[in-house]
Coordinates of N, CA and C in Angstrom, one line a residue:
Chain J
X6 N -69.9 24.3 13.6 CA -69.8 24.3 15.0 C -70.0 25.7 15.6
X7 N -70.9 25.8 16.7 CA -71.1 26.7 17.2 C -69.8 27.5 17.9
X8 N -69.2 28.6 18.0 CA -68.6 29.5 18.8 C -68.7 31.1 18.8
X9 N -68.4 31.0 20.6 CA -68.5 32.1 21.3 C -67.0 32.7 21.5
X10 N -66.5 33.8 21.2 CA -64.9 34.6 21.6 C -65.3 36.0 22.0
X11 N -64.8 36.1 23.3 CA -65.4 37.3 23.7 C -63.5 37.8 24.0
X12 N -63.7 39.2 23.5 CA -62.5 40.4 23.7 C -62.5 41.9 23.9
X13 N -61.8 42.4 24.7 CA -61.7 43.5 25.1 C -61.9 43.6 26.6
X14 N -61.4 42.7 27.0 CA -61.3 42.9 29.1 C -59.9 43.8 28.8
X15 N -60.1 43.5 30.2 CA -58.5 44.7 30.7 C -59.0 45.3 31.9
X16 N -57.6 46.0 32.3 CA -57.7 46.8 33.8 C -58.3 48.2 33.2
X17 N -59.1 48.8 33.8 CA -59.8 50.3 33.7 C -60.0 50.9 35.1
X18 N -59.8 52.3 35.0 CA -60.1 53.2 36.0 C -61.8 52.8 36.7
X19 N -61.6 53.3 37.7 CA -63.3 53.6 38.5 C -63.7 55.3 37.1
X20 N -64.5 55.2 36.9 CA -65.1 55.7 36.1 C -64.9 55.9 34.5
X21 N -64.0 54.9 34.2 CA -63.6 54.3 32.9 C -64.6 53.7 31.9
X22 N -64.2 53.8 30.8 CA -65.3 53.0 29.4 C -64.3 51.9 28.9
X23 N -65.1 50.9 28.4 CA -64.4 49.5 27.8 C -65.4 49.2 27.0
X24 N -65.4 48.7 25.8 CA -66.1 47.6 25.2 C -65.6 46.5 24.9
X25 N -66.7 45.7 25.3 CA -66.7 43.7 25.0 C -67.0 43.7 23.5
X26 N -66.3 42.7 23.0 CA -66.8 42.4 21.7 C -66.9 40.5 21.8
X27 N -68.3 40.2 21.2 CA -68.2 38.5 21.3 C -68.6 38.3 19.8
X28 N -67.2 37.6 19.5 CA -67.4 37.0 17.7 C -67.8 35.6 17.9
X29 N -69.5 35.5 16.8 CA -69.4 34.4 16.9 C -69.3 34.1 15.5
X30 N -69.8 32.8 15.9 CA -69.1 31.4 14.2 C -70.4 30.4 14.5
X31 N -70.7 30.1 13.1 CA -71.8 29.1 13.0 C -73.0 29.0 13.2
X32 N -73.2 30.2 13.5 CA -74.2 30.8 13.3 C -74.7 32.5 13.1
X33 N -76.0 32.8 12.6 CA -75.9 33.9 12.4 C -76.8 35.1 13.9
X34 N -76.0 35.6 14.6 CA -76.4 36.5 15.7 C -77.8 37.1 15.5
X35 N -78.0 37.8 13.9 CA -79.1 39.3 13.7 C -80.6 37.6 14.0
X36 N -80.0 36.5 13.8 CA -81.5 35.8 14.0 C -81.4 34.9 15.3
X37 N -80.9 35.1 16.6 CA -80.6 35.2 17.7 C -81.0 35.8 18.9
X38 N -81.0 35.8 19.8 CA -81.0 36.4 20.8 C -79.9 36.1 21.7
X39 N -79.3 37.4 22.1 CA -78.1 37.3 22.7 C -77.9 37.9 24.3
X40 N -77.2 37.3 24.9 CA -77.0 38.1 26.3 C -75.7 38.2 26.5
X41 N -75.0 38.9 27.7 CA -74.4 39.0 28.4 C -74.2 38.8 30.0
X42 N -73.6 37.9 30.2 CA -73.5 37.4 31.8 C -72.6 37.6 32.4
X43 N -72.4 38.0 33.4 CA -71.0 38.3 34.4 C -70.9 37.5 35.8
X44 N -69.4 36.9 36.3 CA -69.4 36.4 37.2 C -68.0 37.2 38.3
X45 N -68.6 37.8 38.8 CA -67.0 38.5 39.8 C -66.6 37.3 40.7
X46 N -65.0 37.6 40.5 CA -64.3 36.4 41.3 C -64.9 35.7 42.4
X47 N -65.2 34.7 42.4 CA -65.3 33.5 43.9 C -67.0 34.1 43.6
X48 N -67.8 34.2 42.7 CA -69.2 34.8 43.1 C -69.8 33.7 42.1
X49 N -71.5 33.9 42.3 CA -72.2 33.7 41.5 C -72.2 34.5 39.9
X50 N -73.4 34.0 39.0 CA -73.5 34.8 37.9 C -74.7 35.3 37.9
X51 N -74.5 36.5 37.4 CA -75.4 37.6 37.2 C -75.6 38.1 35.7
X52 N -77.3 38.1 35.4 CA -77.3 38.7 33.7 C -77.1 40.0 34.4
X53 N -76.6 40.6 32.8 CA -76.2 42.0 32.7 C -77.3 42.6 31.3
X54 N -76.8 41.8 30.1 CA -77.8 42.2 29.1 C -78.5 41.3 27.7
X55 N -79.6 41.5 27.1 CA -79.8 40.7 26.0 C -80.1 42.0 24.8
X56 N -79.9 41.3 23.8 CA -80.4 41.7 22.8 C -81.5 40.6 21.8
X57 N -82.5 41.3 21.5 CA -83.4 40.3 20.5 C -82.9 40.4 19.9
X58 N -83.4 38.9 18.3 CA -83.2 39.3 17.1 C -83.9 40.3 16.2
X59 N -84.9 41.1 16.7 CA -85.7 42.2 16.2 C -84.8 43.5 16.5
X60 N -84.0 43.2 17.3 CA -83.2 44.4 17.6 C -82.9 45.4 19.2
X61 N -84.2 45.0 19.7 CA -84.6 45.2 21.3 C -84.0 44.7 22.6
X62 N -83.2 45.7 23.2 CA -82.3 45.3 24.4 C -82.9 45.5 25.6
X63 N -82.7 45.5 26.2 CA -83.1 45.3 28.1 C -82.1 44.8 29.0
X64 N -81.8 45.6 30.0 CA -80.6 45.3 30.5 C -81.0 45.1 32.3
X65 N -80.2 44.6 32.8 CA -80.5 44.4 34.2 C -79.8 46.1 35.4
X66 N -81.4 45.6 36.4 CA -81.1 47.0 37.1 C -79.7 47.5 37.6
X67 N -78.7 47.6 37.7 CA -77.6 47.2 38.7 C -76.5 47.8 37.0
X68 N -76.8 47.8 35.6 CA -76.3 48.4 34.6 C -77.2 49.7 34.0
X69 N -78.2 49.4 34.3 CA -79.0 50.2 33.3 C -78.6 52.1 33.3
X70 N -78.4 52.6 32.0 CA -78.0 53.5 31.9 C -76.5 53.8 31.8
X71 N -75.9 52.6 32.0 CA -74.5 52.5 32.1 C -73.6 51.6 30.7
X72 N -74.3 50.5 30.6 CA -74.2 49.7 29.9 C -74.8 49.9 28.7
X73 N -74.6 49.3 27.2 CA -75.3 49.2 26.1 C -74.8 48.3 25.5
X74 N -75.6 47.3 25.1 CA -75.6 46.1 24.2 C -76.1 46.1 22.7
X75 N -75.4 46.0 21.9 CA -75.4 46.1 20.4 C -74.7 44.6 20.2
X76 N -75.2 45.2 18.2 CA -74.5 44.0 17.3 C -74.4 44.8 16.2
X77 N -73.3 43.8 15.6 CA -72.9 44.5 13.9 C -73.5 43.2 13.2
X78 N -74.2 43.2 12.4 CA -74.4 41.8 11.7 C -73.7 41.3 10.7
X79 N -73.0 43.0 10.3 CA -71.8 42.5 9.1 C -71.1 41.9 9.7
X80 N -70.2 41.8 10.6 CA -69.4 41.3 11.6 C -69.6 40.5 12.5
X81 N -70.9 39.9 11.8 CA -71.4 38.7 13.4 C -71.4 38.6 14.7
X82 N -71.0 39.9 15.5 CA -70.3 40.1 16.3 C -71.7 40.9 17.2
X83 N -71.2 40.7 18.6 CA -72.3 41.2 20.0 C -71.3 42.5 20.1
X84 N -71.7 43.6 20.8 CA -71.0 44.0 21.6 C -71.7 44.5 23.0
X85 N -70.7 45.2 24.2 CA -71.1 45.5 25.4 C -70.3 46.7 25.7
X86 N -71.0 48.0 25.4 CA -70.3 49.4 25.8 C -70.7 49.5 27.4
X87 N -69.4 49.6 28.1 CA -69.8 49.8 29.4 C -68.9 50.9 29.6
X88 N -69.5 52.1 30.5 CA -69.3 53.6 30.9 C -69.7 53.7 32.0
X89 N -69.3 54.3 33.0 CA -69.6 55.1 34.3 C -69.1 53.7 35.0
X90 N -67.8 53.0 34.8 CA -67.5 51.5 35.6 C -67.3 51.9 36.8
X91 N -67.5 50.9 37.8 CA -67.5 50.9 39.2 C -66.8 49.4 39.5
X92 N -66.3 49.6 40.7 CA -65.3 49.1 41.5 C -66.3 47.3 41.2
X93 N -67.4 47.2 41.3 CA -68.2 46.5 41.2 C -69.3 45.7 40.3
X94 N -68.1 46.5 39.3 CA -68.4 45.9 37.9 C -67.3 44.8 37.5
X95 N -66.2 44.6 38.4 CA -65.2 43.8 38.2 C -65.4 42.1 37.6
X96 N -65.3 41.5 37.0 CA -66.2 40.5 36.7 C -65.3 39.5 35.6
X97 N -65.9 38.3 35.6 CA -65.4 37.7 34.0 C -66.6 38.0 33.3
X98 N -67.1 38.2 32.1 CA -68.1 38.5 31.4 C -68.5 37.4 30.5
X99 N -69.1 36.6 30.0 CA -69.7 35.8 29.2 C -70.9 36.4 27.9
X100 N -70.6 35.7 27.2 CA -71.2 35.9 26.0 C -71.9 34.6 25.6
X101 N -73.3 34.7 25.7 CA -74.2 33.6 25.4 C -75.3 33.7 24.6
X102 N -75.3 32.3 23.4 CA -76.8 32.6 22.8 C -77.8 31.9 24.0
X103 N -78.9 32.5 23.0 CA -80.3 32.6 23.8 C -80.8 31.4 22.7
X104 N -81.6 30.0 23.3 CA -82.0 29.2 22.4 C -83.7 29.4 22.2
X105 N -84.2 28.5 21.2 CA -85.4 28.6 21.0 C -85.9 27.6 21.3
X106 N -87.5 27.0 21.7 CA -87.9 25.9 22.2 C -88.9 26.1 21.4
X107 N -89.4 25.0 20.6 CA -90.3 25.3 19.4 C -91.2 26.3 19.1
X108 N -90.1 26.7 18.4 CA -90.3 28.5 17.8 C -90.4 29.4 18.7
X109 N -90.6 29.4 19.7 CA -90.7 30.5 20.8 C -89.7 30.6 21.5
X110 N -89.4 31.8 22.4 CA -87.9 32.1 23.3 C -88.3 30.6 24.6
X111 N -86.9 30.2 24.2 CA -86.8 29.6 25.5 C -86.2 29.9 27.0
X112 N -85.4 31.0 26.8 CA -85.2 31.8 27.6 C -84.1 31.1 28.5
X113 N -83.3 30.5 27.6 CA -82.2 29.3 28.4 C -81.3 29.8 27.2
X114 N -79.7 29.6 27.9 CA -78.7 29.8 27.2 C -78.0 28.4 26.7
X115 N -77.8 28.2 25.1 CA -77.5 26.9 24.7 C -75.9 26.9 24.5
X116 N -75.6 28.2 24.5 CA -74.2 28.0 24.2 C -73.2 29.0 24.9
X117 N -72.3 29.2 25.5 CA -71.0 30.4 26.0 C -69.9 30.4 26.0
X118 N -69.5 31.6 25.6 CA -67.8 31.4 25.3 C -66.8 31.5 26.5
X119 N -65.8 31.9 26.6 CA -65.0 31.5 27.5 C -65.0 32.1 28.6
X120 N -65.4 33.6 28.0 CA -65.2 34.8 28.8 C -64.3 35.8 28.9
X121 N -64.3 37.1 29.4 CA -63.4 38.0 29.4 C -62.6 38.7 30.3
X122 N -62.3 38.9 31.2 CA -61.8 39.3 32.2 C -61.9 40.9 32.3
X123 N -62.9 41.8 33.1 CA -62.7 43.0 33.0 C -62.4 43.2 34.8
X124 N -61.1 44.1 35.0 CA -61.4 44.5 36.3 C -61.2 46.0 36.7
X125 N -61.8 46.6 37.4 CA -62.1 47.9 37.6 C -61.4 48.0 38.9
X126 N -60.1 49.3 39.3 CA -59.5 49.8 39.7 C -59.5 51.1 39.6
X127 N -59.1 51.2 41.4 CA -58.8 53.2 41.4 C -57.3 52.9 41.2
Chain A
X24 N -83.4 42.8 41.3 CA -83.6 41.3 41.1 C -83.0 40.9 42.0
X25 N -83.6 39.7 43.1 CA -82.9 39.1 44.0 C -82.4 37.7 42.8
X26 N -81.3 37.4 43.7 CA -80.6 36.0 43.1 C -81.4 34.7 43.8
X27 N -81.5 34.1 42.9 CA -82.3 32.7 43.4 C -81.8 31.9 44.7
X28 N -82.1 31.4 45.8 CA -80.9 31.0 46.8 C -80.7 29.4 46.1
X29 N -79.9 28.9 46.5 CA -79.4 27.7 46.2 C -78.3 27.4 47.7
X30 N -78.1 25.9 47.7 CA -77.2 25.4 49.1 C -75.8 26.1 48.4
X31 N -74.9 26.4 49.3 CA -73.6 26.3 48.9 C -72.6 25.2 48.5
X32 N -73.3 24.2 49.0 CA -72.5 23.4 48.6 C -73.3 21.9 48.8
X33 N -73.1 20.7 48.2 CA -73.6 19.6 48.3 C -72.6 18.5 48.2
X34 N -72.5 17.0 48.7 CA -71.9 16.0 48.4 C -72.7 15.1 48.1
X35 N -71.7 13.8 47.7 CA -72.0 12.2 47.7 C -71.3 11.5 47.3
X36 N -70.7 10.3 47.5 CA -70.0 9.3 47.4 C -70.4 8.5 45.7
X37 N -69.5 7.8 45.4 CA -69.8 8.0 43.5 C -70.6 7.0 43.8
X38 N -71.8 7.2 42.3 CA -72.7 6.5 42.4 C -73.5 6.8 43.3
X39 N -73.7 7.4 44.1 CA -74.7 8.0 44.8 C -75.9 9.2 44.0
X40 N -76.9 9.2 44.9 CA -77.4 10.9 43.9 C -77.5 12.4 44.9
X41 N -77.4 13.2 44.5 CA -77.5 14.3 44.8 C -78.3 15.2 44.6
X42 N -79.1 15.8 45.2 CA -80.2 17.1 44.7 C -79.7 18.5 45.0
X43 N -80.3 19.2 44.2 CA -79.9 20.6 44.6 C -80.8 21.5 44.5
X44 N -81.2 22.0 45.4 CA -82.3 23.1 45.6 C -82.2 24.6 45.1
X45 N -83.2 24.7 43.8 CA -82.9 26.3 43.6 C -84.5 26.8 44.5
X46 N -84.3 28.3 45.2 CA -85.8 29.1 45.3 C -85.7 30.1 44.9
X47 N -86.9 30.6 44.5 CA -87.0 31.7 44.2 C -88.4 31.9 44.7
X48 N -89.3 32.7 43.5 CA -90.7 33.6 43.6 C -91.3 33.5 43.3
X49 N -92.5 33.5 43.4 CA -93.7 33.5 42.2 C -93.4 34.7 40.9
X50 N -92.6 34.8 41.0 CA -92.3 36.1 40.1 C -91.3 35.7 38.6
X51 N -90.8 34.6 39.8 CA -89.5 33.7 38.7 C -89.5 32.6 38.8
X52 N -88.8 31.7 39.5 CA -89.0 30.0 39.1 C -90.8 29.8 39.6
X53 N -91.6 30.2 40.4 CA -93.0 29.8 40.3 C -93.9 30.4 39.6
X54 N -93.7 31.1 38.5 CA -94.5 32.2 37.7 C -94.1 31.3 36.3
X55 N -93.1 30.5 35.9 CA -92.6 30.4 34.7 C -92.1 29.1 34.2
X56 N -92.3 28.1 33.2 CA -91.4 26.9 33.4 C -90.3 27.2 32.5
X57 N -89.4 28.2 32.8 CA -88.5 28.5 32.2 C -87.3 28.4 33.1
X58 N -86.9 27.3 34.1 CA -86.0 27.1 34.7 C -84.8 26.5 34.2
X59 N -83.6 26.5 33.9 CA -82.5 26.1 33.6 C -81.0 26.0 34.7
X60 N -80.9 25.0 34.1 CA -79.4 24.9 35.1 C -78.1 24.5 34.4
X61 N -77.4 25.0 35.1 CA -75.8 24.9 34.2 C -74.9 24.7 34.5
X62 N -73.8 24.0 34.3 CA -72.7 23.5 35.3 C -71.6 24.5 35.0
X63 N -70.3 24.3 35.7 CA -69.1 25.1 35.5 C -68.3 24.5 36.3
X64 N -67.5 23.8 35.4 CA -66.4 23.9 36.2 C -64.9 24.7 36.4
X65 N -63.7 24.5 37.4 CA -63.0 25.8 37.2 C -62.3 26.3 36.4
X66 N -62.6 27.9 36.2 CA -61.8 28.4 34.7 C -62.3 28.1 33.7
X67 N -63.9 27.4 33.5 CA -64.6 27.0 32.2 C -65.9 28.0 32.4
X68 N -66.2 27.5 31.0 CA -67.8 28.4 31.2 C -68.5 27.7 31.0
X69 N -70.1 27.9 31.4 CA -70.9 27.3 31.6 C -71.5 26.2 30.7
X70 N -72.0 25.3 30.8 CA -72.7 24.6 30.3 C -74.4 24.1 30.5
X71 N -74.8 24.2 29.3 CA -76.0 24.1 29.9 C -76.2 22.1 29.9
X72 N -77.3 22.1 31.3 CA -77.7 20.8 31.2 C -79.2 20.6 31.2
X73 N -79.8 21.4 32.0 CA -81.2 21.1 32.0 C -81.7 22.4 31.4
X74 N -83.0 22.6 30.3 CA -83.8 23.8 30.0 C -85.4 23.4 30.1
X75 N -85.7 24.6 30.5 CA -87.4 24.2 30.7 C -88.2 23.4 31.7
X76 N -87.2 23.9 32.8 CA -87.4 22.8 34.3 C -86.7 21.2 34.1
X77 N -87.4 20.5 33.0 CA -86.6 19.3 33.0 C -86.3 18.8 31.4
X78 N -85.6 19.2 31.2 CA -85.3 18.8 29.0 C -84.1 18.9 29.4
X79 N -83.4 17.9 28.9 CA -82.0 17.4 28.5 C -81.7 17.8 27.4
X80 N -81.1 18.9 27.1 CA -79.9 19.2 25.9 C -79.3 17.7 25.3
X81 N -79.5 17.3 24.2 CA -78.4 16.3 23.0 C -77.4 16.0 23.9
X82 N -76.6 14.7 24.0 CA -75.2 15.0 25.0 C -75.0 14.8 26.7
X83 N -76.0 15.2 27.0 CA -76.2 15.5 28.8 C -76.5 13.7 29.1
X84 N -75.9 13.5 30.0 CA -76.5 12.1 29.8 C -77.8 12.3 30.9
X85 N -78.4 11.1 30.7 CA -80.0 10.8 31.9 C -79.9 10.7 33.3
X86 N -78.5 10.5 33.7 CA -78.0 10.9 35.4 C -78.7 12.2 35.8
X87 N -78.8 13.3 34.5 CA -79.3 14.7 35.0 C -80.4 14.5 34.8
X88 N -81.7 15.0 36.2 CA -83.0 15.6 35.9 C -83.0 16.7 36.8
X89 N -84.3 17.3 36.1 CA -84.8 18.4 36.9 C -86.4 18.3 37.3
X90 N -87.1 19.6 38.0 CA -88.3 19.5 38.4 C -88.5 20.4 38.9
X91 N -89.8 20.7 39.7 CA -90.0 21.8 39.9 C -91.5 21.9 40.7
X92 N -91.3 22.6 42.3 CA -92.5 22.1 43.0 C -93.1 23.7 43.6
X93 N -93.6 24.6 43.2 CA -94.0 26.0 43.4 C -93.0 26.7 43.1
X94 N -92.5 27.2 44.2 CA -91.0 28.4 44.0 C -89.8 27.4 43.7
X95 N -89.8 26.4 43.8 CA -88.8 25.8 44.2 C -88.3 24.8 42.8
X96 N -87.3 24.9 42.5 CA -86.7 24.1 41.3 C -85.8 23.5 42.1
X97 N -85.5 21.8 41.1 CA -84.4 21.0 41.7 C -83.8 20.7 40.8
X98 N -82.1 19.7 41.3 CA -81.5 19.6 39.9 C -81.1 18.2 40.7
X99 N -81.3 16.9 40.2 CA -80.7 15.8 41.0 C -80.0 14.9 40.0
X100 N -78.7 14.8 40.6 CA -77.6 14.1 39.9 C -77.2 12.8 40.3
X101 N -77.9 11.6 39.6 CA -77.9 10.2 40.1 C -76.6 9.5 39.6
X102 N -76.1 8.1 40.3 CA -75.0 7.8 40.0 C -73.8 9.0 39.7
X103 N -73.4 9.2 40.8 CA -72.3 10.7 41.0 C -71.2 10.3 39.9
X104 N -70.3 10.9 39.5 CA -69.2 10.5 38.9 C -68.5 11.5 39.2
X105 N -66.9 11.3 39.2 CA -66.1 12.6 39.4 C -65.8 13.5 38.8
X106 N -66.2 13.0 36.9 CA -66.6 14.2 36.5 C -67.6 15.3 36.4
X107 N -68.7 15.0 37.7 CA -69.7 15.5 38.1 C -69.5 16.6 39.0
X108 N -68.5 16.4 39.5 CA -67.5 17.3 40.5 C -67.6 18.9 40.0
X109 N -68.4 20.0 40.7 CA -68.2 21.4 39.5 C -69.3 22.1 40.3
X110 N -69.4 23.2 40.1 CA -70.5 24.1 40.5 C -71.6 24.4 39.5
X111 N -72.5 24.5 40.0 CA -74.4 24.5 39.4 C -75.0 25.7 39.9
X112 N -75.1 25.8 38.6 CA -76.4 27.3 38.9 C -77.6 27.1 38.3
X113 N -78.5 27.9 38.7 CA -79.6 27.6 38.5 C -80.4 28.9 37.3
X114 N -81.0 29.2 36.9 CA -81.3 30.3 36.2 C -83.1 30.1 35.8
X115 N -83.7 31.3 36.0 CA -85.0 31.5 35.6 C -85.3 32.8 34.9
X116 N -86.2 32.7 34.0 CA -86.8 34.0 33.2 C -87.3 34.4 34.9
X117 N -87.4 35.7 34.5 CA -88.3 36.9 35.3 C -89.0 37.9 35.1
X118 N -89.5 37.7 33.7 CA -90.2 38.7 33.6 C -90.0 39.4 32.9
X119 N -90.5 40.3 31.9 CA -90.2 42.1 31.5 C -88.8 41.7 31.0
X120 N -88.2 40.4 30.4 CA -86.8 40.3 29.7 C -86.1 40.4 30.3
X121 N -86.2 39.9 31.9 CA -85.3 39.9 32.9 C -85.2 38.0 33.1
X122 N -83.7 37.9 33.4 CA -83.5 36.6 33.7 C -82.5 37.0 35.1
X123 N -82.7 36.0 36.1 CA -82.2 35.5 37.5 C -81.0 34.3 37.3
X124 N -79.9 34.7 37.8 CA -79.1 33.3 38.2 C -79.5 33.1 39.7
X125 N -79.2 32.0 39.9 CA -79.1 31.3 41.5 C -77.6 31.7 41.9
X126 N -77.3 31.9 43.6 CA -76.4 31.8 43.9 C -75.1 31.2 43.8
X127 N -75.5 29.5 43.1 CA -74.8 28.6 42.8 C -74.4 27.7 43.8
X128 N -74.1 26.3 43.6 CA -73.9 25.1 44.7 C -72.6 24.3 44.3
X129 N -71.3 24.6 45.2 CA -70.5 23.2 44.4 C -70.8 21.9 45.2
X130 N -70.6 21.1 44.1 CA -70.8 19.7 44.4 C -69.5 19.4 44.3
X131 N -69.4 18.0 45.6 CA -67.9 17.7 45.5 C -68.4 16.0 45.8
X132 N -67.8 15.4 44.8 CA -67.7 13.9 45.0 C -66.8 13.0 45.8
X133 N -67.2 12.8 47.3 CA -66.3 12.2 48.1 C -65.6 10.7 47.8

């Protein structure tokens, strides 16, 4: 069975560092494609970041330079280093795989975990 | 990245059907048939229902379709139920490894 656990929300300063960590199960991440999605309270969702299974990340304008998206493969595990946070980074965070549609990226999320709660305060 | 617009909100009486309008751009939902949509309801996370403009995920029952007519993606939910009740987003690739949500629409079954 597929699962998504995502940890490390919490309250943090306006110009504070946090990392997300999403453990998954039941499958293996390094042959994946992975993102990260955020929803601030009462709002829509917004991508933040992906990682290929090749290893290549790309992050959306609004993080870039702020954010970094990794994986440990020993550890099956995503992560999401976020630095330089802003009042407007406040969000629940999701952790989602990326599926495939015969053999090529499908560029649709098949699976997400619960989410995390980060909120950013002066 | 602009967010895709979608209605804020939609109804219908059970058993009824419902549509929901995503737009975007030629850049994103009319450049790509990589449109998807996903439900949520509150305090849950998402669920996917439709991928690839209109493919049903294993599970999803055939009440959900999708489509798609230039910029414009739809998501119509026939025979309403009240576990239908929940907010919908919409999502498109964009490009350069950029993906778009929609604003999102709740549906409420009167």
């Amino acid at each position: 069975e597929v699962q998504l656990v995502e940890s490390g929300g919490g309250l943090v300063q306006i110009g504070g560092s946090l990392r997300l960590s999403c453990a998954a199960s039941g499958f293996t991440v390094s042959n994946r494609y992975m993102s990260w999605v955020r929803q601030a309270p009462g709002k829509g969702m917004e991508w933040v970041s992906v990682i290929y299974a090749g290893g290549t990340t790309y992050d959306a304008d609004s993080v870039e330079g702020r954010f970094t998206i990794s994986r440990d493969n020993s550890k099956n595990t995503v992560y999401l280093q976020m630095n330089s946070l802003r009042a407007d980074d406040s969000a629940v965070y999701y952790c989602a795989r990326g599926a495939y549609s015969g053999g090529a990226y499908g560029y649709y999320f098949d699976y997400w975990g619960q989410g995390t709660l980060v909120t950013v305060s002066s | 990245q602009s967010a895709l617009t979608q209605p804020p909100s939609a109804s219908g009486s059970p058993g009824q059907s419902v549509t929901i309008s995503c737009t975007g751009t030629s850049s994103d939902v009319g450049g790509y048939n990589y449109v998807s949509w996903y439900q949520q309801h509150p305090g849950k996370a998402p669920k996917l229902m439709i991928y690839e403009v209109s493919e049903r995920p294993s599970g999803v029952p055939d009440r959900f379709s999708g489509s798609k007519s230039g910029n414009t993606a739809s998501l119509t939910v026939s025979g309403l139920q009240g576990e239908d009740e929940a907010d919908y987003y919409c999502s498109s690739y964009s490009g350069i490894n950029n993906y778009v949500f929609g604003t999102g629409t709740k549906v409420t079954v009167l």
